[in-house]
mmCIF file of C-alpha atoms in Angstrom:
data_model
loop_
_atom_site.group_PDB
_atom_site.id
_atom_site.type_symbol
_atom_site.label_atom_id
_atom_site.label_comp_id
_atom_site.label_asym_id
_atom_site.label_seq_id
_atom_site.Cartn_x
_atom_site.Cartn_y
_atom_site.Cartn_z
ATOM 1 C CA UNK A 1300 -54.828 25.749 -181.016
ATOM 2 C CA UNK A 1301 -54.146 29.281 -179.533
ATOM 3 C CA UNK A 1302 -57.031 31.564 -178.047
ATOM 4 C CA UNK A 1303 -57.352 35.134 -178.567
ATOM 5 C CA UNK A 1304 -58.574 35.862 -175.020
ATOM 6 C CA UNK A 1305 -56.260 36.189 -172.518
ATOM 7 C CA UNK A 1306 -56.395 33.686 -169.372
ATOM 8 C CA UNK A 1307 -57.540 35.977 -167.302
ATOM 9 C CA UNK A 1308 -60.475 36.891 -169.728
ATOM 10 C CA UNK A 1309 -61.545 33.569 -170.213
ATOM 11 C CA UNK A 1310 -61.704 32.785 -166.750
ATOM 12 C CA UNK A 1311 -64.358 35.284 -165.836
ATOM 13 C CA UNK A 1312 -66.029 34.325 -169.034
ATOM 14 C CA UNK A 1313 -66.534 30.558 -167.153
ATOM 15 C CA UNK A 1314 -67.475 32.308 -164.332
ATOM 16 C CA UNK A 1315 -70.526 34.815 -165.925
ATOM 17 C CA UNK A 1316 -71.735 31.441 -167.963
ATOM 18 C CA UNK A 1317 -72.248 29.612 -165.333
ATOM 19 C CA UNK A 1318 -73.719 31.974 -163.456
ATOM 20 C CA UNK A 1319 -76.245 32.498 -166.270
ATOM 21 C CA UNK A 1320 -76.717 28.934 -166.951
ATOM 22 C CA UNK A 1321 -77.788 28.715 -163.061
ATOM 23 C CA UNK A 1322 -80.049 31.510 -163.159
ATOM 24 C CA UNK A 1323 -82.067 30.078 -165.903
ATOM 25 C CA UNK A 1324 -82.196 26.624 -164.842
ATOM 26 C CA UNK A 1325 -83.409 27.195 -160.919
ATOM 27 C CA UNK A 1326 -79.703 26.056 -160.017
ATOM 28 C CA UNK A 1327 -76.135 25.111 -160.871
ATOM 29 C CA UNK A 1328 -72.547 24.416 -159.558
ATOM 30 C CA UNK A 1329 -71.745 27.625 -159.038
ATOM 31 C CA UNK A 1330 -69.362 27.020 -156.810
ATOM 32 C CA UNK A 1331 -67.138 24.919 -158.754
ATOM 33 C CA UNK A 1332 -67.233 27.817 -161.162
ATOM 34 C CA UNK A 1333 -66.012 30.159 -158.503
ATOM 35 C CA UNK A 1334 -62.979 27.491 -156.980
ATOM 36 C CA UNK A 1335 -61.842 26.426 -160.257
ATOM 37 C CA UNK A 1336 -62.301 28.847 -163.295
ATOM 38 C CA UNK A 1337 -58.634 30.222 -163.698
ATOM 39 C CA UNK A 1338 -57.100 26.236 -163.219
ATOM 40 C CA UNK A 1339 -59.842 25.311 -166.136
ATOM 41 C CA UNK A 1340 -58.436 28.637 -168.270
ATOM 42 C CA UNK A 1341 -55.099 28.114 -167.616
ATOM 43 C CA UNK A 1342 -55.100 24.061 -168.802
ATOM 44 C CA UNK A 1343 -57.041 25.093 -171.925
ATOM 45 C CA UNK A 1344 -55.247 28.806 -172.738
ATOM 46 C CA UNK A 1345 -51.996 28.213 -171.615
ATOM 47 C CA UNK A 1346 -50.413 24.794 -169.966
ATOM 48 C CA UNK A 1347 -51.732 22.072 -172.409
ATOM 49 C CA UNK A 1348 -50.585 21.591 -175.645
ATOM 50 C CA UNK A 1349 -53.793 20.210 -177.788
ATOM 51 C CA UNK A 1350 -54.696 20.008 -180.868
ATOM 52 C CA UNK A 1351 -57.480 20.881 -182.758
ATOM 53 C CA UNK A 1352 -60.747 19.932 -181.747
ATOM 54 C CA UNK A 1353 -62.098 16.519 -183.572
ATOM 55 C CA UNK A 1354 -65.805 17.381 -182.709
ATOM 56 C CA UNK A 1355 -68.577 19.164 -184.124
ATOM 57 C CA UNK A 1356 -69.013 22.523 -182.562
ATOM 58 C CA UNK A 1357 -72.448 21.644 -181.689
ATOM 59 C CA UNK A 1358 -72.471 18.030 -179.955
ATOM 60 C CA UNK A 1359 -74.165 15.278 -181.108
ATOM 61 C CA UNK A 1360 -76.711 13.626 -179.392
ATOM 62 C CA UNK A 1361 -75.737 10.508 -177.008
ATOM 63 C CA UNK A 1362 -74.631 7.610 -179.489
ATOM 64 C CA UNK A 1363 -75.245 4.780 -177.734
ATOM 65 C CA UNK A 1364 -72.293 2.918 -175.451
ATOM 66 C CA UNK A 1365 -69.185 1.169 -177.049
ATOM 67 C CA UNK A 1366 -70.761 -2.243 -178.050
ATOM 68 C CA UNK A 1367 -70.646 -4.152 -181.464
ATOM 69 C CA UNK A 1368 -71.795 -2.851 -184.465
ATOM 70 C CA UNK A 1369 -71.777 0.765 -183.048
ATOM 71 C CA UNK A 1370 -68.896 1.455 -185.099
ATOM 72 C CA UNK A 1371 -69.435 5.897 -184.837
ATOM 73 C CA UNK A 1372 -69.068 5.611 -180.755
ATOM 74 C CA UNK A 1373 -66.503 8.179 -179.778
ATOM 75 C CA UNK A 1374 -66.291 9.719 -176.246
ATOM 76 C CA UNK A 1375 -65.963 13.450 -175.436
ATOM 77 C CA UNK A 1376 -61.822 13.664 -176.057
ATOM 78 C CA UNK A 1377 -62.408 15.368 -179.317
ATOM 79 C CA UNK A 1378 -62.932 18.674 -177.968
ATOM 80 C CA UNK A 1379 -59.645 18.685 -176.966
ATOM 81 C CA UNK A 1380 -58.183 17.703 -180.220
ATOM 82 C CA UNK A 1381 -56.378 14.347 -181.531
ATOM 83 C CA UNK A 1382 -55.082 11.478 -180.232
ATOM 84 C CA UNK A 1383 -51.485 12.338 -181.728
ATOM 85 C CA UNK A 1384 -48.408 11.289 -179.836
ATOM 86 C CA UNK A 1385 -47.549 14.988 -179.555
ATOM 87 C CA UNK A 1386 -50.800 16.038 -178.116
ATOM 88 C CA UNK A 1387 -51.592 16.111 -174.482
ATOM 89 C CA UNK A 1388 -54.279 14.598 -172.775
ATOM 90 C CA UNK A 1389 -56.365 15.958 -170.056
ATOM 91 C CA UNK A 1390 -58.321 13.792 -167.648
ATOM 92 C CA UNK A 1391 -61.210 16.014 -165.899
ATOM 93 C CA UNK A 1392 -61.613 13.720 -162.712
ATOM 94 C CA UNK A 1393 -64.667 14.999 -160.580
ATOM 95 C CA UNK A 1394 -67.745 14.598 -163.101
ATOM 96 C CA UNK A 1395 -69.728 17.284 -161.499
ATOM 97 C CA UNK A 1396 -67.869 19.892 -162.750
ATOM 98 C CA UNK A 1397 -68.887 19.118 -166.333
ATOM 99 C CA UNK A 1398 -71.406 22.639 -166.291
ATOM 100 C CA UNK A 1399 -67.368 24.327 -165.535
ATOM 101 C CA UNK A 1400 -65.777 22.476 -168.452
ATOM 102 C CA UNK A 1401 -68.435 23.293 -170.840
ATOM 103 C CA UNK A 1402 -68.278 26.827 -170.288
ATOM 104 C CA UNK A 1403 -64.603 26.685 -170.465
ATOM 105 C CA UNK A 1404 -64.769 24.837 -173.779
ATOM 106 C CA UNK A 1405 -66.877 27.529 -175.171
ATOM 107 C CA UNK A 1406 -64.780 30.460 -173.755
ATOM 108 C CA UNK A 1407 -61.701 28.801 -175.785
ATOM 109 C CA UNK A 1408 -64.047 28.268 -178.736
ATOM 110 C CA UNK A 1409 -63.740 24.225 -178.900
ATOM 111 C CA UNK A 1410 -67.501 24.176 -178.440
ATOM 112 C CA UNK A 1411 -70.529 26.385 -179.615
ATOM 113 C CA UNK A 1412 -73.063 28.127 -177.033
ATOM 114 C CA UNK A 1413 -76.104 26.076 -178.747
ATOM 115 C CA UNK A 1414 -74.286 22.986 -177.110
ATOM 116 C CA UNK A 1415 -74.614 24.253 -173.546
ATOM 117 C CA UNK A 1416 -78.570 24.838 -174.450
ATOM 118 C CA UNK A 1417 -78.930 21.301 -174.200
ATOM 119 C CA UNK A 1418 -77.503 20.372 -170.424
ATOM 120 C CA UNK A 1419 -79.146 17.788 -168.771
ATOM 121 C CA UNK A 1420 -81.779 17.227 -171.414
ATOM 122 C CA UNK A 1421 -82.802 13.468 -172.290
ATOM 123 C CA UNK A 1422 -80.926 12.247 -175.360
ATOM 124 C CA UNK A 1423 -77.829 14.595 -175.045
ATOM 125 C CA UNK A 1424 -74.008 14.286 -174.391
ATOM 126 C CA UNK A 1425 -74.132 17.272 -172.865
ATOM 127 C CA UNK A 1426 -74.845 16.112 -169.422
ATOM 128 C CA UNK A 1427 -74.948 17.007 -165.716
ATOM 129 C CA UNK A 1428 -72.437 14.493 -164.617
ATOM 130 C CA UNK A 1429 -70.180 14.509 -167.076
ATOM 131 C CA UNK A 1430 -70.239 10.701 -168.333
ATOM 132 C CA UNK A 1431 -67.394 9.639 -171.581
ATOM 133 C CA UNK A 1432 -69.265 10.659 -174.269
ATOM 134 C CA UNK A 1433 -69.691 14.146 -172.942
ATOM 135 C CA UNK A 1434 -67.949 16.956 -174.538
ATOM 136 C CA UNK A 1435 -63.970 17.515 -173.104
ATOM 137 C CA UNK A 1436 -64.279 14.209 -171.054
ATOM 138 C CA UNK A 1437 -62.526 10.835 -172.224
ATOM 139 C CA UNK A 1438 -63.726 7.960 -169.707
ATOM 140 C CA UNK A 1439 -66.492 8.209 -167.065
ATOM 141 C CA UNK A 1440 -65.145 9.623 -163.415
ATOM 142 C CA UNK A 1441 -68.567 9.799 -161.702
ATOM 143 C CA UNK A 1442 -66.896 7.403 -159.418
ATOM 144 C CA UNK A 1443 -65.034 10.329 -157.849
ATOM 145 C CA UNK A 1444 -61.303 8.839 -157.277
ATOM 146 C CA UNK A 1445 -60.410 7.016 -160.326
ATOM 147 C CA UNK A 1446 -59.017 9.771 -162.231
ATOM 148 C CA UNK A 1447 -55.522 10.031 -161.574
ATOM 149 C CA UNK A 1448 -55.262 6.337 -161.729
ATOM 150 C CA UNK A 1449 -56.869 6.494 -165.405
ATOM 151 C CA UNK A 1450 -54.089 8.989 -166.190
ATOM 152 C CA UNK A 1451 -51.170 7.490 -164.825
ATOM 153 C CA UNK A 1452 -52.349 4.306 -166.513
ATOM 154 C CA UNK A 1453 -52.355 6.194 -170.050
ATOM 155 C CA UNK A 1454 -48.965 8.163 -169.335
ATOM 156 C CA UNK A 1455 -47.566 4.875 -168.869
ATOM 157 C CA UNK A 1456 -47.934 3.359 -171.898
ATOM 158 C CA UNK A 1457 -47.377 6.821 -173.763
ATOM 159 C CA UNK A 1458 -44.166 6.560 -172.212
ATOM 160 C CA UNK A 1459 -43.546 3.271 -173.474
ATOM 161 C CA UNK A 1460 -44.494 3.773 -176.923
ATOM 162 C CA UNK A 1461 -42.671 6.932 -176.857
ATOM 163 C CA UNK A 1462 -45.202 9.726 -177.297
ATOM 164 C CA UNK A 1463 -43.948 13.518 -176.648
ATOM 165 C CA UNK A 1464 -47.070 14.482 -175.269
ATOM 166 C CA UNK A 1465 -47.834 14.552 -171.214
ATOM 167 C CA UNK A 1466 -51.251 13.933 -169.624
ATOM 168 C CA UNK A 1467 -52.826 16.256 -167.317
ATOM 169 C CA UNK A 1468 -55.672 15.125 -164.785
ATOM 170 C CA UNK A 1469 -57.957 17.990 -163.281
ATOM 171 C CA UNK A 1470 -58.914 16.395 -159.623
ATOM 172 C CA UNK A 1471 -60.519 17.580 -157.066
ATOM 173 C CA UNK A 1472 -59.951 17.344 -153.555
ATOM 174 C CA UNK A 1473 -62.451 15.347 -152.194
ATOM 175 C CA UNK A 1474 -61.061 12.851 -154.468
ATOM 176 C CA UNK A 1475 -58.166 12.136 -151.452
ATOM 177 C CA UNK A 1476 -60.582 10.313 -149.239
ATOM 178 C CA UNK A 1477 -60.614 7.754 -151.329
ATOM 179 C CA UNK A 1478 -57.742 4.741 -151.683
ATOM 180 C CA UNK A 1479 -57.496 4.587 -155.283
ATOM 181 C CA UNK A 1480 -55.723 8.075 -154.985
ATOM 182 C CA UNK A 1481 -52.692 7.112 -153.385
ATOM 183 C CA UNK A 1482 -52.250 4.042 -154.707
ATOM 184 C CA UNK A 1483 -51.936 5.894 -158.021
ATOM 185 C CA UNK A 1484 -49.673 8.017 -156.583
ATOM 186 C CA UNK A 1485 -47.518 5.621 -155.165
ATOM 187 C CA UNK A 1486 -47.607 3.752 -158.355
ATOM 188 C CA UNK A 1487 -46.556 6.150 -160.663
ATOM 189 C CA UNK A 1488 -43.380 7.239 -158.046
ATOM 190 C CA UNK A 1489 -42.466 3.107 -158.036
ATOM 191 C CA UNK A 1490 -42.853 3.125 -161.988
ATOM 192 C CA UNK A 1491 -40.824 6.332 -162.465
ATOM 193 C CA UNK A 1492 -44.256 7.827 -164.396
ATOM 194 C CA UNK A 1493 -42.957 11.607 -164.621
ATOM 195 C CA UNK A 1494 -45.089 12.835 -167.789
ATOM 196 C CA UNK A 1495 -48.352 13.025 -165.630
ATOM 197 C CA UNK A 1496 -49.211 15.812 -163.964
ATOM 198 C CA UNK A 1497 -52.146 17.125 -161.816
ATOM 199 C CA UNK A 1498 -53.870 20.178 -160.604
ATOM 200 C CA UNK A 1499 -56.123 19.827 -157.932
ATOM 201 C CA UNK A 1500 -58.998 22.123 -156.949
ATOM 202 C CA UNK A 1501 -58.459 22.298 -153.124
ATOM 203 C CA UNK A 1502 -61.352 24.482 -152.128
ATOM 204 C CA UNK A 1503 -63.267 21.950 -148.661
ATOM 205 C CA UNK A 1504 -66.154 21.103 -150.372
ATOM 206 C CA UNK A 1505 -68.602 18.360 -151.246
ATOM 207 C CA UNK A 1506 -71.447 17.302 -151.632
ATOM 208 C CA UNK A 1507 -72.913 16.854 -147.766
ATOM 209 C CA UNK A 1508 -70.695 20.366 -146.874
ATOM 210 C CA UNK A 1509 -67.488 21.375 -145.529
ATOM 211 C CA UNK A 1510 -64.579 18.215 -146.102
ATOM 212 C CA UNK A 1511 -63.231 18.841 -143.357
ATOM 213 C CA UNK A 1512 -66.891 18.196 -141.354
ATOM 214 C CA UNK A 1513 -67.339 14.439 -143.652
ATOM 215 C CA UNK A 1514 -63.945 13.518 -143.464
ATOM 216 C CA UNK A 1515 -60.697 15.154 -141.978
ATOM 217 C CA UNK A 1516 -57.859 14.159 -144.451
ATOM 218 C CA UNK A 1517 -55.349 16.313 -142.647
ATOM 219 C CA UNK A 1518 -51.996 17.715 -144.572
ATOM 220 C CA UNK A 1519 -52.586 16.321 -147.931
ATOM 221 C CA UNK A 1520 -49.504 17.884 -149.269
ATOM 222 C CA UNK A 1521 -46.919 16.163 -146.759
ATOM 223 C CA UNK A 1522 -48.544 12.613 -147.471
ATOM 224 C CA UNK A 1523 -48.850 13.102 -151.261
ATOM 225 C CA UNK A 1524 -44.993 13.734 -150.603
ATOM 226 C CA UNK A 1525 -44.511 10.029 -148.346
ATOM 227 C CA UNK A 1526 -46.304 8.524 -151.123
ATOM 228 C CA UNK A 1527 -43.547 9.904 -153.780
ATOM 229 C CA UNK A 1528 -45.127 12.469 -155.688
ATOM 230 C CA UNK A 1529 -43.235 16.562 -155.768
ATOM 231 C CA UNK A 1530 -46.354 18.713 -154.235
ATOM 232 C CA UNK A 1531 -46.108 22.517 -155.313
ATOM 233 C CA UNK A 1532 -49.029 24.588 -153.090
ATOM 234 C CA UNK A 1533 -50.548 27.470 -154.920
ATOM 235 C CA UNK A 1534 -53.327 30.220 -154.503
ATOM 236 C CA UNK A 1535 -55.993 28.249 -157.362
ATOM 237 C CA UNK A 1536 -56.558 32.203 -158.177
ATOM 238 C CA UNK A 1537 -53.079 33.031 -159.048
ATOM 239 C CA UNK A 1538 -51.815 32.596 -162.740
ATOM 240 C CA UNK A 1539 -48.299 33.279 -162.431
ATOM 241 C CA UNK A 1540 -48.533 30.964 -159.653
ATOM 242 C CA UNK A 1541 -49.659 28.120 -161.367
ATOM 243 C CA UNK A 1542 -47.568 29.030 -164.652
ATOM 244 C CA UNK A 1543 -44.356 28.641 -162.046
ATOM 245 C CA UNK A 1544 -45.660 25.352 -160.475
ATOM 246 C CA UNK A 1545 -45.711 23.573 -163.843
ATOM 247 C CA UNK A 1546 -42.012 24.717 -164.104
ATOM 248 C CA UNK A 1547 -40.853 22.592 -161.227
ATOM 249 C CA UNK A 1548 -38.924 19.897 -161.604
ATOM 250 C CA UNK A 1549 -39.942 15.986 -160.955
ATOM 251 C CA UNK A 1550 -37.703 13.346 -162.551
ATOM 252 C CA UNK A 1551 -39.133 10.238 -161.716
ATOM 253 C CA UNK A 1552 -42.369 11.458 -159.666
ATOM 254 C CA UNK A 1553 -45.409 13.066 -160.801
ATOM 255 C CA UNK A 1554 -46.380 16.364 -160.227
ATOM 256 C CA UNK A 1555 -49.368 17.598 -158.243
ATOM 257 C CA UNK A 1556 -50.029 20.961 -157.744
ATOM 258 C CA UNK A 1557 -52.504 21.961 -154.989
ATOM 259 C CA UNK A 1558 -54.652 24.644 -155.784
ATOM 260 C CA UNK A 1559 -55.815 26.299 -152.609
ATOM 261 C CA UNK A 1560 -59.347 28.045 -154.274
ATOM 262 C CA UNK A 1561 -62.011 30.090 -152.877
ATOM 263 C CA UNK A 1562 -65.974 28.779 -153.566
ATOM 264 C CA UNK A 1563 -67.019 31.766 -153.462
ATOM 265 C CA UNK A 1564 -64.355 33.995 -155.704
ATOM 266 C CA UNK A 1565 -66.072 36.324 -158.093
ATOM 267 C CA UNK A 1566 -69.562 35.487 -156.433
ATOM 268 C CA UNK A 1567 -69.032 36.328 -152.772
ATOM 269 C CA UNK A 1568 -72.592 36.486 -152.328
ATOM 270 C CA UNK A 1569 -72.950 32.859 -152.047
ATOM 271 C CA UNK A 1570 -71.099 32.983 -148.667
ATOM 272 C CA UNK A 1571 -74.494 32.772 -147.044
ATOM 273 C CA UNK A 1572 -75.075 29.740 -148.536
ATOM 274 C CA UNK A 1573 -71.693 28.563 -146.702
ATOM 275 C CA UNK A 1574 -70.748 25.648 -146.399
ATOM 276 C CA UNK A 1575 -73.472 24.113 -148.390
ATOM 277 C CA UNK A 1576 -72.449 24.955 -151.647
ATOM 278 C CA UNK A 1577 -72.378 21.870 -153.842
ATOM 279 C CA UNK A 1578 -75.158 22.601 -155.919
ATOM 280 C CA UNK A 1579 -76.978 25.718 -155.522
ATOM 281 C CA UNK A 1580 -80.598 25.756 -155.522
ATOM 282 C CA UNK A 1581 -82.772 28.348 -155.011
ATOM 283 C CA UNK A 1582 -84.890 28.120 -151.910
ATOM 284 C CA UNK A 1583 -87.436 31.053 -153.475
ATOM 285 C CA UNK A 1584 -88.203 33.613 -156.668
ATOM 286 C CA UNK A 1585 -87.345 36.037 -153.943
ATOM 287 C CA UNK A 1586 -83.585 34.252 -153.446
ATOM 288 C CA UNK A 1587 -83.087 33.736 -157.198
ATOM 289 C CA UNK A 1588 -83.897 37.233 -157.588
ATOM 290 C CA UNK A 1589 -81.841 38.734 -154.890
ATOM 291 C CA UNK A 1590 -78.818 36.302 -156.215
ATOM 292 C CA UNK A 1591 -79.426 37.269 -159.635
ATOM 293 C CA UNK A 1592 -79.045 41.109 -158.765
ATOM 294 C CA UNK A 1593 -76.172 40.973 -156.280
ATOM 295 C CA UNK A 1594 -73.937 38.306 -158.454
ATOM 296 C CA UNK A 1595 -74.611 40.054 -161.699
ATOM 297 C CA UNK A 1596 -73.266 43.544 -160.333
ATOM 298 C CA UNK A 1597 -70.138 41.517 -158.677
ATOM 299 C CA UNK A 1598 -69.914 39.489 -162.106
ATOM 300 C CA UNK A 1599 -69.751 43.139 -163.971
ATOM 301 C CA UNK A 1600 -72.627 42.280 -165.996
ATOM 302 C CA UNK A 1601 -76.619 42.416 -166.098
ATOM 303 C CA UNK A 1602 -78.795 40.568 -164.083
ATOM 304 C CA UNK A 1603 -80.253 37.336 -165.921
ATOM 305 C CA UNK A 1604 -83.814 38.564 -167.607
ATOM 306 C CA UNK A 1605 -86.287 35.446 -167.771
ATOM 307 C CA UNK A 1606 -88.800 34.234 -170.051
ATOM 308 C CA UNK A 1607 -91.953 36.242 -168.762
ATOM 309 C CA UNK A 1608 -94.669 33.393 -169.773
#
């Protein structure tokens, strides 16, 4: 499935959505919007081979977990097409960036707008933390770590059965203070598993501020190496950067690419809020409105107009 927007268009497209979305709803992630929007456009536009989506445009409501006699449960992998053996398969690791992937699902047309219209309301797939049934995500990573595990685990037995297609797991970095990381690392190096690949959104944030206050985790890049993977370090805003990372070679490793991102590109108004900028809440009308104006002009479009009553 090929989009008619270029890469580049699509990522600002994430960016304005989410900033409306925010606007409206006292609050968002904007700043997951602002680290990650061209990695998001690029997987979808460019690097990922998927199919067609599986899904109806607008999503249904939650169906209940996998348990007997629900015999319709599917999770959210159908928005990015078939289970074929030539497909890929993306992983999108840190849940909270579910407001990011919806947007980007829309920009690429694999979802409708009506389906973003029903975020974080009670009965929908469509939800805050992105949970398995939610639109573009395929098993539940609100336990923030466990995604390139879950990936390596499927590439594996794609390899064995022979399957053309690769699997691609969006992490983010907050996800290397926790064990399960490396282990899958250094599993998939010990195991050969070289038709996974990841791009990680390295921007120094989480939830309770700046990583590098919470936890220091240090070169990343020269212990993802010790631990076997090939590391490729790239400005998360540069296309052609990213489009020559994928290009690198690694026979018998997997690939991570490190994504050095901004939270604040596109909206550098939010720097006051630096370096709490997990979720954005407004403090005040006063803030919202301010925000609203300044982002808006940066954002090249008009400020949000809200319902008057």
């Amino acid at each position: 499935m090929k989009n008619k927007k270029t890469t580049e268009e699509v990522a600002l497209g994430i960016r304005r959505r989410v900033f409306e979305h925010s606007m409206r709803n006292n609050g968002g992630y904007l700043s997951q919007a602002c680290s990650a929007a061209e990695q998001l456009a690029w997987l979808y536009n460019e690097a990922l081979n998927l199919g067609e989506p599986t899904m109806p445009m607008i999503p249904p409501p939650f169906g209940g977990v996998p348990a007997p006699g629900n015999d319709d449960y599917v999770t959210g992998a159908g928005y990015n097409g078939p289970f074929e053996p030539q497909y890929d398969r993306l992983f999108i690791a840190p849940a909270h960036y579910a407001l990011v992937a919806y947007a980007t699902l829309i920009e690429v047309g694999r979802m409708a707008e009506e389906g973003l219209e029903m975020f974080n309301k009670d009965g929908s797939s469509v939800e805050m933390i992105g949970a398995e049934h939610s639109p573009g995500m395929e098993v539940h990573n609100g336990t923030l770590g466990i995604g390139l595990s879950t990936g390596a685990g499927l590439a594996y037995g794609r390899r064995l059965r022979g399957d053309s297609g690769e699997v691609c797991v969006f992490m983010s970095d907050g996800e290397v203070q926790e064990g399960q990381t490396w282990e899958a690392i250094q599993a998939c190096a010990h195991h050969g598993i070289d038709n996974v690949w990841a791009i990680m959104d390295v921007n120094d944030q989480q939830c309770d501020g700046a990583m590098s206050s919470v936890m220091e985790v240090r070169d990343i890049a020269t212990k993802m190496r010790a631990f076997g993977a090939t590391v490729v370090e790239i400005d998360a805003h540069d296309l052609n950067a990213m489009r020559e990372a994928k290009a690198e070679p690694h026979e018998g490793q997997p690939l991570i690419i490190l994504a050095h991102s901004s939270p604040t590109k596109g909206m550098e108004f939010l720097q006051r809020r630096f370096p709490r900028l997990h979720y954005v809440r407004f403090k005040s009308e006063e803030e919202r409105d301010e925000m609203n104006q300044s982002i808006a002009k940066e954002l090249g479009i008009d400020p949000v107009q809200f319902d008057t009553h």
